[in-house]
Coordinates of C-alpha atoms in Angstrom, one line a residue:
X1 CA -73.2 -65.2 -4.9
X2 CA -76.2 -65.3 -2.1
X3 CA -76.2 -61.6 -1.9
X4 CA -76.3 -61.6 -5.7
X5 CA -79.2 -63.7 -5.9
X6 CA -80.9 -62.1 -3.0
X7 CA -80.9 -58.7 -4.9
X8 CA -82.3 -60.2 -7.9
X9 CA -84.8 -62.2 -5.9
X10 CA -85.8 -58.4 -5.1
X11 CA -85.4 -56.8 -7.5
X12 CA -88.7 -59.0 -9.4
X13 CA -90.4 -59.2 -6.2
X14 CA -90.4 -55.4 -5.1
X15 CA -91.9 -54.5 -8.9
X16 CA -94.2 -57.5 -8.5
X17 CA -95.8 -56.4 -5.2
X18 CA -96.1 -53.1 -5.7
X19 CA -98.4 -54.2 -9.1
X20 CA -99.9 -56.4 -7.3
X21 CA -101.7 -54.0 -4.5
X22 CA -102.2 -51.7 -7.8
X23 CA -104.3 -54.1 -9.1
X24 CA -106.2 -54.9 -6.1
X25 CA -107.1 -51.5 -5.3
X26 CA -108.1 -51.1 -9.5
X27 CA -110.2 -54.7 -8.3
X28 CA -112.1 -52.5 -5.4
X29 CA -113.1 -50.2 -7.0
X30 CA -113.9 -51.8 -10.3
X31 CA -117.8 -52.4 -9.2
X32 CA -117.9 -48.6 -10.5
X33 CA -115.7 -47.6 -12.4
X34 CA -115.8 -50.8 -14.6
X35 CA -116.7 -48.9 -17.8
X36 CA -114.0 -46.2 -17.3
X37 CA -111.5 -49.1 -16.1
X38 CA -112.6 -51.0 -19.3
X39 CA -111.5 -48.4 -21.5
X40 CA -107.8 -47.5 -19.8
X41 CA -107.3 -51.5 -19.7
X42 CA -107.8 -51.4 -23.8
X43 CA -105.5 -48.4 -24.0
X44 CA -103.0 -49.7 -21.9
X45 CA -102.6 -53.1 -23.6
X46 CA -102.6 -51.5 -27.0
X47 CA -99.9 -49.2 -25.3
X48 CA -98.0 -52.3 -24.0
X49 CA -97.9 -53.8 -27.3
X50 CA -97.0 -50.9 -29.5
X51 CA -93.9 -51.0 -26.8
X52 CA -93.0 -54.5 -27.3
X53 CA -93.2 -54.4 -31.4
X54 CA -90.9 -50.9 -30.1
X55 CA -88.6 -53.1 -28.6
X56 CA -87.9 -55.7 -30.9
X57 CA -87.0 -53.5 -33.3
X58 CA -84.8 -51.3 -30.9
X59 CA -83.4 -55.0 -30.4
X60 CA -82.3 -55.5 -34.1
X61 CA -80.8 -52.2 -33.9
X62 CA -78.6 -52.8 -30.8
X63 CA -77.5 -56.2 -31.9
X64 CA -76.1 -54.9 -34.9
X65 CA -74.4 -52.2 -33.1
X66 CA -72.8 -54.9 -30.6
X67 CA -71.8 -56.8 -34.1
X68 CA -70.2 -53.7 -35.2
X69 CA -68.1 -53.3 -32.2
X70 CA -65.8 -56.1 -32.2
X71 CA -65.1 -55.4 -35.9
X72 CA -64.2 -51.6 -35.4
X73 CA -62.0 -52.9 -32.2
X74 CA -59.5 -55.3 -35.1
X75 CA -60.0 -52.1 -37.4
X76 CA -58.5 -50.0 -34.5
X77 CA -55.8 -52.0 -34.0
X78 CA -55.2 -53.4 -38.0
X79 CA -55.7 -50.3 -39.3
X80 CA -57.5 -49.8 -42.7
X81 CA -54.4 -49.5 -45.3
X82 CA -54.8 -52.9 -46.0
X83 CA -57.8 -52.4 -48.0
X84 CA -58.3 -56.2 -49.1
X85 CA -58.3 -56.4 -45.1
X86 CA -60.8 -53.8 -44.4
X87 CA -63.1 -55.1 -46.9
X88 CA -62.8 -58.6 -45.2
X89 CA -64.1 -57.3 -42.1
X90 CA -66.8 -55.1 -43.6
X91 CA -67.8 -58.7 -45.3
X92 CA -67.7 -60.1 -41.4
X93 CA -69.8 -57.2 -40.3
X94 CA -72.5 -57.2 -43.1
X95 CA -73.0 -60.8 -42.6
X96 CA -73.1 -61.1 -39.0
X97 CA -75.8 -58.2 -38.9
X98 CA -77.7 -58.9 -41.6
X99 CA -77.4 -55.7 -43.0
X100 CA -77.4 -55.3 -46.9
X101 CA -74.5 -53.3 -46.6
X102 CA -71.1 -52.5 -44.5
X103 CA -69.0 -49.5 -45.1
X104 CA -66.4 -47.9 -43.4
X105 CA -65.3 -43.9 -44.3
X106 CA -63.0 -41.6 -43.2
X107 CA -64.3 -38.4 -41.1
X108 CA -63.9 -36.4 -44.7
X109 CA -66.8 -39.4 -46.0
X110 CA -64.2 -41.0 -47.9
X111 CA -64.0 -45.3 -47.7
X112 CA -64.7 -48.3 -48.8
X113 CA -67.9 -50.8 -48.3
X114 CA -67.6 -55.1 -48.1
X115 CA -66.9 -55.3 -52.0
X116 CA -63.8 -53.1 -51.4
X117 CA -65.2 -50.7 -54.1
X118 CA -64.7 -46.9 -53.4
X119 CA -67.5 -44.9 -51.6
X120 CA -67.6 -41.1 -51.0
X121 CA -70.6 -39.9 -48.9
X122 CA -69.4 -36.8 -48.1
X123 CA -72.6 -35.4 -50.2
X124 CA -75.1 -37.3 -49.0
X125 CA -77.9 -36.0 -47.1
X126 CA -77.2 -38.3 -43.8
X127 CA -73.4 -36.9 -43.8
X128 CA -73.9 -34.0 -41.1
X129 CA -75.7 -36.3 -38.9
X130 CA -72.8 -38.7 -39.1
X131 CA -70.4 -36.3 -36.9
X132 CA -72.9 -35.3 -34.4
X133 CA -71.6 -37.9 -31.6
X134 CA -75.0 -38.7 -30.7
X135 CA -76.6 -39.9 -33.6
X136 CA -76.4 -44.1 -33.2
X137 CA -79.2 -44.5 -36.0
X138 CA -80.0 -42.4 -39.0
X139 CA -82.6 -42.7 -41.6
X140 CA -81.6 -42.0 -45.0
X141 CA -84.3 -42.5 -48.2
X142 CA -81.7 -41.3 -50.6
X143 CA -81.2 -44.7 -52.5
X144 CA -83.8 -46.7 -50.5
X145 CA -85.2 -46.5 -46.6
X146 CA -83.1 -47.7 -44.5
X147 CA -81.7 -47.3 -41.5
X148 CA -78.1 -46.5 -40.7
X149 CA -76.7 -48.1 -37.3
X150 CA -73.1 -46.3 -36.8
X151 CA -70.1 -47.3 -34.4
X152 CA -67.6 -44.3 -34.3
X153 CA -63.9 -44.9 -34.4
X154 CA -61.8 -42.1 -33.2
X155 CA -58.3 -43.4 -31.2
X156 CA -54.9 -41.7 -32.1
X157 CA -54.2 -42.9 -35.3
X158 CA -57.6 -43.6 -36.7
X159 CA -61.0 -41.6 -37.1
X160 CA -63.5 -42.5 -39.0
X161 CA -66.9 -44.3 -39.2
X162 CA -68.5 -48.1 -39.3
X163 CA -71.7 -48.2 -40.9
X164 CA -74.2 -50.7 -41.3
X165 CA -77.4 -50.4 -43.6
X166 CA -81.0 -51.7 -42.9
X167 CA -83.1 -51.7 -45.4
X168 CA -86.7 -51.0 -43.5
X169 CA -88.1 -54.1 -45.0
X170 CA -85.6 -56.1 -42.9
X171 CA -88.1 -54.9 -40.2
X172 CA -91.3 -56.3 -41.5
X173 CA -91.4 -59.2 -39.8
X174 CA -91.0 -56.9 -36.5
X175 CA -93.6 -54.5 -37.8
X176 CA -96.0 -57.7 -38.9
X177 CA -99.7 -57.0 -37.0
X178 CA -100.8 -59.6 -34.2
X179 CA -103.9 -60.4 -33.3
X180 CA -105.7 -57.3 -34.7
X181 CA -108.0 -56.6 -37.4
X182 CA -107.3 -56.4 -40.9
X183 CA -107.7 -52.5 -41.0
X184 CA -104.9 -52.1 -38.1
X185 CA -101.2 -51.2 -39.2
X186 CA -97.7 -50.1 -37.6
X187 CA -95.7 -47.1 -38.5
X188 CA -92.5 -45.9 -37.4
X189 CA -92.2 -42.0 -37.7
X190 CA -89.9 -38.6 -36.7
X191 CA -91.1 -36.1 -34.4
X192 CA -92.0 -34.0 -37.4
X193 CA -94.3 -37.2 -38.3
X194 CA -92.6 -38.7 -41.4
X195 CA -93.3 -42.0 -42.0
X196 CA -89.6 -44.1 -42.3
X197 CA -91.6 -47.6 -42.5
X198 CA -94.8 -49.1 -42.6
X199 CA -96.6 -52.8 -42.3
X200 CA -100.0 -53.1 -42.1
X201 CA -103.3 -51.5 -43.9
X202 CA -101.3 -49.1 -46.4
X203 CA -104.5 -48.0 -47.8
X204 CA -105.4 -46.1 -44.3
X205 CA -106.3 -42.3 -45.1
X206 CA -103.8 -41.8 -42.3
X207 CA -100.9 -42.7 -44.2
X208 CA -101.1 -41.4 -47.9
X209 CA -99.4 -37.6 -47.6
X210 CA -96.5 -39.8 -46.4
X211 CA -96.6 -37.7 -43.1
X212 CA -98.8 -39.0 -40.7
X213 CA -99.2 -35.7 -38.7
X214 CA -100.4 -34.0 -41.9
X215 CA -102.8 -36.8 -42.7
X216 CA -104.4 -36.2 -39.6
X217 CA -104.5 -32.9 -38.9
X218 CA -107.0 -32.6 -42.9
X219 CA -109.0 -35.0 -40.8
X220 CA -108.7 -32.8 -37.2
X221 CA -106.3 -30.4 -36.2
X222 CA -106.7 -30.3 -32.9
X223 CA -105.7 -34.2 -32.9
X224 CA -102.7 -33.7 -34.4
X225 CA -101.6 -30.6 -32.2
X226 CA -102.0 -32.9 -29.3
X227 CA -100.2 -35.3 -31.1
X228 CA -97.5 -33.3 -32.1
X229 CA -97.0 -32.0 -28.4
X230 CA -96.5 -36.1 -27.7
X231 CA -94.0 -36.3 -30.5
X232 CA -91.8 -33.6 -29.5
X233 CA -91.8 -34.4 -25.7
X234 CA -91.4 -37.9 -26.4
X235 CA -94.5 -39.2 -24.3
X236 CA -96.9 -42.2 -25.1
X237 CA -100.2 -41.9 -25.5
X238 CA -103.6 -42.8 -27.9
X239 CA -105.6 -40.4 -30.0
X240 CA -109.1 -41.8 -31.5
X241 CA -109.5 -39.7 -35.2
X242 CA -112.0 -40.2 -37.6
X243 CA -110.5 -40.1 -41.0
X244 CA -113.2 -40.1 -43.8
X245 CA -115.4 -42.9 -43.3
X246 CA -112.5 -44.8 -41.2
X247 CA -112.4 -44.2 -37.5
X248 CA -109.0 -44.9 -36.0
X249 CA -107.4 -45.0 -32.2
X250 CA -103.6 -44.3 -33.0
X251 CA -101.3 -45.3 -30.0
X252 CA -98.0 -43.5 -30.2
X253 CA -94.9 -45.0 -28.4
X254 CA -91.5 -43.4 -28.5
X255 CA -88.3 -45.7 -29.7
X256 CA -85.7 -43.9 -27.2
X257 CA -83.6 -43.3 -30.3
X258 CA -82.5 -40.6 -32.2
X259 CA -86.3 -39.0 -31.5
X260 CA -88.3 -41.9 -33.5
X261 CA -91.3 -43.0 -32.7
X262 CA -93.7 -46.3 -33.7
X263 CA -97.4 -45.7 -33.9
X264 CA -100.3 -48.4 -33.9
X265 CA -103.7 -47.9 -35.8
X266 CA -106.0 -49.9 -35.1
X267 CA -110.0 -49.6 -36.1
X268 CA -112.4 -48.3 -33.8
X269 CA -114.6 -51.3 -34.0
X270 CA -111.5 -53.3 -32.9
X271 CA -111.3 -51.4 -29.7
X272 CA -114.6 -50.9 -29.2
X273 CA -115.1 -54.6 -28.8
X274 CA -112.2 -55.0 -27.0
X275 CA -113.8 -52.3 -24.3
X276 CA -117.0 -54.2 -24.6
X277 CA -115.3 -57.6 -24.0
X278 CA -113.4 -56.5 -20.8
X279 CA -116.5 -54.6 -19.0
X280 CA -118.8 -58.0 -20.2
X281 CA -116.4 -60.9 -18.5
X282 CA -114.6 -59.0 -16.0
X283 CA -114.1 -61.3 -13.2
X284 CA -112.3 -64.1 -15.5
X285 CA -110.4 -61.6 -17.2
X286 CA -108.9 -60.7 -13.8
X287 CA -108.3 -64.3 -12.6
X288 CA -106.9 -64.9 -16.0
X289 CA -104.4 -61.9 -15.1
X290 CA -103.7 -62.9 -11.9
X291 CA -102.6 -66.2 -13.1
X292 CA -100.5 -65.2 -16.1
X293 CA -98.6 -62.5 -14.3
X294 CA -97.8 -64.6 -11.4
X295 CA -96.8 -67.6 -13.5
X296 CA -95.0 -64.8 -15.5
X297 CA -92.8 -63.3 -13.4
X298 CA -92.4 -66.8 -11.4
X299 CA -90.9 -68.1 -14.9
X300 CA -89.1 -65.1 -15.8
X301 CA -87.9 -65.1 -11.8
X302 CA -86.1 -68.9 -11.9
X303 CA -85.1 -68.3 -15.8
X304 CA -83.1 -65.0 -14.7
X305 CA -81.7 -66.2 -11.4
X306 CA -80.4 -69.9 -12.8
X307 CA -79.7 -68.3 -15.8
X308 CA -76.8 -65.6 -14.2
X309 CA -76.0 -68.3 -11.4
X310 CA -75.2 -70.6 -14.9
X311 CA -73.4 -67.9 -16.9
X312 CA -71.1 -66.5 -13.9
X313 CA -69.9 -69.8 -12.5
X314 CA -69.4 -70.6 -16.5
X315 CA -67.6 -67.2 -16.8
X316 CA -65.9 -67.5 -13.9
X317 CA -64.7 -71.4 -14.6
X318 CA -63.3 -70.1 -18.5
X319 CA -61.9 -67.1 -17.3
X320 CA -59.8 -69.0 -14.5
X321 CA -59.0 -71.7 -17.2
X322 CA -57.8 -69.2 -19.5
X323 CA -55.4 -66.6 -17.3
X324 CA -54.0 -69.8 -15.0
X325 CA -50.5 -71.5 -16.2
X326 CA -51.3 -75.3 -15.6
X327 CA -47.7 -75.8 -14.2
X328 CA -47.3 -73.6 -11.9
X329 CA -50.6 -72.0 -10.6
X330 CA -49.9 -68.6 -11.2
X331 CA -51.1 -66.2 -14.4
X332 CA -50.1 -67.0 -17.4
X333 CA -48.2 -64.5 -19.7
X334 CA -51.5 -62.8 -21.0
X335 CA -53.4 -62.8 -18.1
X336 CA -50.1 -61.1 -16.4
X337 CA -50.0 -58.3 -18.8
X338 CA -53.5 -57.9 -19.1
X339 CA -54.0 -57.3 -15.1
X340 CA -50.5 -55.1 -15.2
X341 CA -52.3 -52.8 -18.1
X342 CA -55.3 -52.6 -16.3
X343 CA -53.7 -51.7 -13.1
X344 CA -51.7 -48.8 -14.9
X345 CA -54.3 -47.7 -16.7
X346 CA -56.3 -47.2 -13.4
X347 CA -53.8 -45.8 -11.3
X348 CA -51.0 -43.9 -13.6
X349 CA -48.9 -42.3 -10.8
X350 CA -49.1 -44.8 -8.0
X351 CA -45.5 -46.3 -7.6
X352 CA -45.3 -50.0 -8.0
X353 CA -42.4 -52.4 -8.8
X354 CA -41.9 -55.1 -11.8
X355 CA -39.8 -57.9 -11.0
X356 CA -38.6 -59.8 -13.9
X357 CA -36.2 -63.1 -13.0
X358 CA -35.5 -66.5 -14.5
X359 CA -34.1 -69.2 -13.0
X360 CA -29.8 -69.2 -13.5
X361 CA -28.8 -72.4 -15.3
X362 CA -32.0 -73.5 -16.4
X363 CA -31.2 -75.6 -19.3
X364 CA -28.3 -77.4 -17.4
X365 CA -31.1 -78.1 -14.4
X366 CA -33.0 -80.1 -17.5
X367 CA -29.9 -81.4 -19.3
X368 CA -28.8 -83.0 -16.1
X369 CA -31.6 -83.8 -14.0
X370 CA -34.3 -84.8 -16.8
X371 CA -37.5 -82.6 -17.7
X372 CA -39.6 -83.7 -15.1
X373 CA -37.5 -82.7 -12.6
X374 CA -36.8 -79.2 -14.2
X375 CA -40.6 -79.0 -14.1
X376 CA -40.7 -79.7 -10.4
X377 CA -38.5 -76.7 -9.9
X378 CA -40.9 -74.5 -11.8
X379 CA -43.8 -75.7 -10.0
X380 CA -42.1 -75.3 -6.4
X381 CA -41.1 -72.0 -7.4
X382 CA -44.5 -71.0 -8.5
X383 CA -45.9 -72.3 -5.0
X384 CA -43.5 -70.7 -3.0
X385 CA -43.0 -67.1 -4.8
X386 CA -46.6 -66.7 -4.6
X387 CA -47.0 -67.2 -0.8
X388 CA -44.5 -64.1 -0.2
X389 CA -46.5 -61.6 -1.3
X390 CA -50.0 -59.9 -1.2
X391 CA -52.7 -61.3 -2.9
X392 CA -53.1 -58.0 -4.4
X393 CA -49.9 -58.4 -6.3
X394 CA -49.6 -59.8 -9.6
X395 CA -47.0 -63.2 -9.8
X396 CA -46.9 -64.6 -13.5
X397 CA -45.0 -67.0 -15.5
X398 CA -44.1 -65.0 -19.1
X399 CA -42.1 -67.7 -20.0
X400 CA -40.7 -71.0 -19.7
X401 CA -38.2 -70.1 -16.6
X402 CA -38.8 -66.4 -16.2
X403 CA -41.6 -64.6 -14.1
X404 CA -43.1 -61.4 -13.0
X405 CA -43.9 -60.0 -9.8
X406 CA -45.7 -56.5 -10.1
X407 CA -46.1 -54.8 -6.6
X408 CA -48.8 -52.3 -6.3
X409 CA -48.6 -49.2 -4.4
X410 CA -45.0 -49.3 -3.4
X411 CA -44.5 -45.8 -1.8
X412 CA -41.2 -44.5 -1.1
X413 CA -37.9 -45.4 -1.6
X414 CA -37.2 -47.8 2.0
X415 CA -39.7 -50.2 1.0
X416 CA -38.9 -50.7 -2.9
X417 CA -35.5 -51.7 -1.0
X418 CA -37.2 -53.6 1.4
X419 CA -39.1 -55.3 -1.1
X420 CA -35.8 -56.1 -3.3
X421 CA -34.2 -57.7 -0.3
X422 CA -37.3 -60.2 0.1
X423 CA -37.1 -61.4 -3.0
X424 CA -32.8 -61.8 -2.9
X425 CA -33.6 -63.9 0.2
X426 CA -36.4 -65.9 -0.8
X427 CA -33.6 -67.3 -3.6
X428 CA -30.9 -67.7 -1.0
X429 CA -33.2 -70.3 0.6
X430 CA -35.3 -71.6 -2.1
X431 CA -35.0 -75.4 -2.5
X432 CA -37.1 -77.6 -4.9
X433 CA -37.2 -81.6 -5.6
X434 CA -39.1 -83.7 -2.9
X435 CA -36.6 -86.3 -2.8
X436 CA -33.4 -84.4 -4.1
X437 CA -33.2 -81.1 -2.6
X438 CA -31.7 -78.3 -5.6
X439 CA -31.1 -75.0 -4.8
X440 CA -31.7 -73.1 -7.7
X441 CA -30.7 -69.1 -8.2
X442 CA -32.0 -66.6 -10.1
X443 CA -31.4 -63.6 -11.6
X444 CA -33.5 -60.4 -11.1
X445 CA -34.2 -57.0 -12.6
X446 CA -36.3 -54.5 -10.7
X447 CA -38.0 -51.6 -12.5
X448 CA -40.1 -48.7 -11.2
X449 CA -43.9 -48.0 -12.5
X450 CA -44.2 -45.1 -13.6
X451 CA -40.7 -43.2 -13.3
X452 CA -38.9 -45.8 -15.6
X453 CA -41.8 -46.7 -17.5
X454 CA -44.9 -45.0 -17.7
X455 CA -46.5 -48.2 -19.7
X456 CA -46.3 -52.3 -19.4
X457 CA -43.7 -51.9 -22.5
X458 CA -41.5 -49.6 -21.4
X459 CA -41.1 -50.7 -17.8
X460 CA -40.8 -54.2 -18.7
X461 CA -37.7 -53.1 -20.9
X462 CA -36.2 -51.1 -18.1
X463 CA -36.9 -54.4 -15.8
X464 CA -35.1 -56.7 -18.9
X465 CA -32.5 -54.2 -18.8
X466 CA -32.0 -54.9 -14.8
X467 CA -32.4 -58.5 -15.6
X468 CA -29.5 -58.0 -18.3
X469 CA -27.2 -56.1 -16.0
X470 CA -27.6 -58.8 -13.3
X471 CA -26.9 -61.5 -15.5
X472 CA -23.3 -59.7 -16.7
X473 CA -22.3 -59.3 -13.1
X474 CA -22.4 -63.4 -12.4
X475 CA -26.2 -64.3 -11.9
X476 CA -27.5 -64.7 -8.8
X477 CA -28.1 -61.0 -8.4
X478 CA -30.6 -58.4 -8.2
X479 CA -30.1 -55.3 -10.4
X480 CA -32.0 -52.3 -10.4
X481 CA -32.7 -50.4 -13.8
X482 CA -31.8 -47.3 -11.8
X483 CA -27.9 -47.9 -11.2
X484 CA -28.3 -45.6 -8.5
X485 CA -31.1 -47.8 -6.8
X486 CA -28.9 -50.8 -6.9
X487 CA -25.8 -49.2 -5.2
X488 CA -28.2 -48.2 -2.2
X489 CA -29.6 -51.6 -2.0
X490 CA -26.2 -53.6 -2.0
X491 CA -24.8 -50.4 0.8
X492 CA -28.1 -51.4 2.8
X493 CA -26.8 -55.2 2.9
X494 CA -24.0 -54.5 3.8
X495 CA -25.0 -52.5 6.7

């Protein structure tokens, strides 16, 4: 945790100091370069800002996507036969988005949206874009503009698509103006300079073709060239272009998605002023910007830091609660197959071993002794299986007498035995009860990951079949799946 907070501690203060001797050396040499300076500082904040009104809308996007992800997760494991079902979950997803509309469809555009009413968009314009894996947004004006956010769906027995619609006046409250004039207005646009959506001064001679590239380039060509060059290498800049009688400085920002941009037109007066302001009251304009940006990034510092320390202790605290059994100590059932999937998935051919045992008479420890003391014998036998093994290895309780031991990266044959005859031994000397000493036996199948089973379901069948095998010969046994196996172990005791 103190190396964790150390790097973020650095993190903020490596960015902050290296902006910080930026902005001295702009301060010394300010005296004369101050009208110059003036002018960058104006274009630079209108840049900052067309970024942040960039962001918040990027944000709407992403948090519908991260809506959408659960919901195509339960449609990935439910299926979408049950059409009452998928519907219920499109409802979820519309809702939880705030999008005006949920759909899911097949990859031949075939579906159904939150209603459960039929949809085919196999015809519509947006369709191609759909099965280009890289499209996450897509603007369709077909019935209205909006924006399409899509989550992809493609495991073995389901392909098909999750999509949410925006209308682009969801986003006006994103693409409101602040603190500019009345003539100033934002746009969000294509490379080819289509305008999607608009909030501000509609009447601008910039935006009536409905192309903001063509607009400009009746009012000057060479504007829009250079502008065009910006658009389709996806850098930021401003242009200043008279249009008519209205003299504009357009600051273009790309979105980072699917080659959109947003654009911020503001009057010329409005910057002019703004130039005029900054060269007139220089010196508090600087103290004024030392002070926020330290108290900024002072504030944003403790929020960040106290804010992860809070989360992962609070992460950490629910995530122990949840995979501990309160009896005994150990994992509980899920937590024990979640780790054992994880550790398959992650290493599919190194050889491990899956215990599986339950305590031999069980009920007749409870029936005679009482509960509580039947308990006791769980809870010793959590305490004292765990110590025998690495803390690598995975020890659960699955059930109310029977655990799992998986062993990771057993590799050959003499210590799976080895391992086998551990475990018999620990049994022939277990003892629980503080006051009473009992001696309780179990039973024991042994599988091997991934020669008899290559997943958590089929080894733990080959380890129940062990278990089953050692239960017909008496109890108190240890039984390999492999037959074979077992008739090595029990010739290795003997000798």
């Amino acid at each position: 945790m103190d190396n964790q907070n150390r790097s973020t501690v650095l993190q903020w203060l490596v960015p902050t100091v290296i902006m910080m001797i930026v902005v001295v050396a702009m301060l010394i040499n300010f005296s004369s370069k101050r009208s110059n300076e003036a002018e960058s500082t104006v274009s630079r904040n209108l840049i900052t800002a067309t970024e942040t009104f960039a962001e918040a809308f990027l944000h709407q996007l992403e948090m519908a996507q991260k809506t959408a992800k659960p919901i195509c997760v339960l449609l990935e494991r439910e299926g979408v036969e049950d059409t009452e079902r998928t519907a219920e979950l499109l409802a979820i997803a519309r809702e939880c988005s705030d999008s005006y509309e949920a759909v899911y469809c097949d990859v031949n555009g075939q579906g159904w949206n939150q209603d459960g009413a039929e949809i085919s968009i196999a015809d519509a314009a947006y369709f191609e874009a759909l099965q280009r894996p890289e499209s996450m947004y897509i603007y369709t004006d077909e019935e209205q503009p909006a924006v399409l956010v899509v989550e992809r769906i493609a495991t073995e027995n389901l392909q098909g698509y999750l999509l949410l619609y925006y209308s682009m006046e969801h986003f006006d409250i994103i693409l409101s103006k602040a603190g500019f004039d009345s003539a100033a207005f934002l746009a969000i646009v294509d490379t080819e300079g289509k305008i999607l959506g608009v909030n501000g001064a509609a009447e601008s001679n910039c935006l009536q073709s409905g192309n903001l590239l063509e607009s400009v380039e009746v009012y000057n060509s060479e504007t829009a060239k250079t502008m065009r060059n910006r658009m389709s290498s996806g850098s930021k800049g401003t242009f200043s272009i008279a249009a008519g009688k209205q003299k504009h400085t357009l600051v273009y920002v790309p979105l980072g998605a699917e080659h959109w941009g947003m654009v911020l037109g503001v009057s010329q007066d409005y910057v002019d002023r703004q130039v005029d302001f900054q060269w007139k009251s220089a010196r508090n304009m600087i103290t004024s910007l030392f002070i926020v940006i330290i108290a900024f990034v002072c504030i944003v510092m403790v929020i960040n830091i106290v804010g992860k320390i809070r989360s992962n202790e609070k992460k950490r605290e629910l995530e122990d609660k949840a995979d501990t059994d309160l009896l005994t100590g150990l994992n509980n059932k899920l937590a024990t197959e979640r780790k054992i999937k994880t550790y398959m998935a992650q290493n599919p051919q190194s050889q491990s071993m899956l215990f599986l045992f339950d305590i031999d008479n069980f009920k007749k420890i409870n029936d005679t002794m009482g509960h509580a003391f039947g308990d006791e014998v769980l809870r010793s036998l959590g305490t004292q299986i765990g110590a025998i093994f690495r803390a690598s290895d995975i020890v659960g309780r699955v059930g109310g007498d029977e655990f799992m031991v998986f062993l990771k990266g057993i590799t050959d044959e003499e210590i799976i035995l080895k391992e086998a005859r551990k475990v018999e031994n620990f049994f022939k000397s277990f003892q629980a009860g503080e006051y009473v000493k009992y001696a309780a036996t179990a039973s024991i199948g042994v599988a091997i990951f991934p020669q008899e089973g290559a997943d958590f379901e089929s080894l733990y069948k080959a380890a129940d079949q062990g278990l089953y095998k050692a239960k017909k010969r008496g109890k108190n046994q240890l039984a390999f799946y492999s037959d074979a196996r077992t008739t090595a172990k029990q010739e290795t005791n003997q000798a």
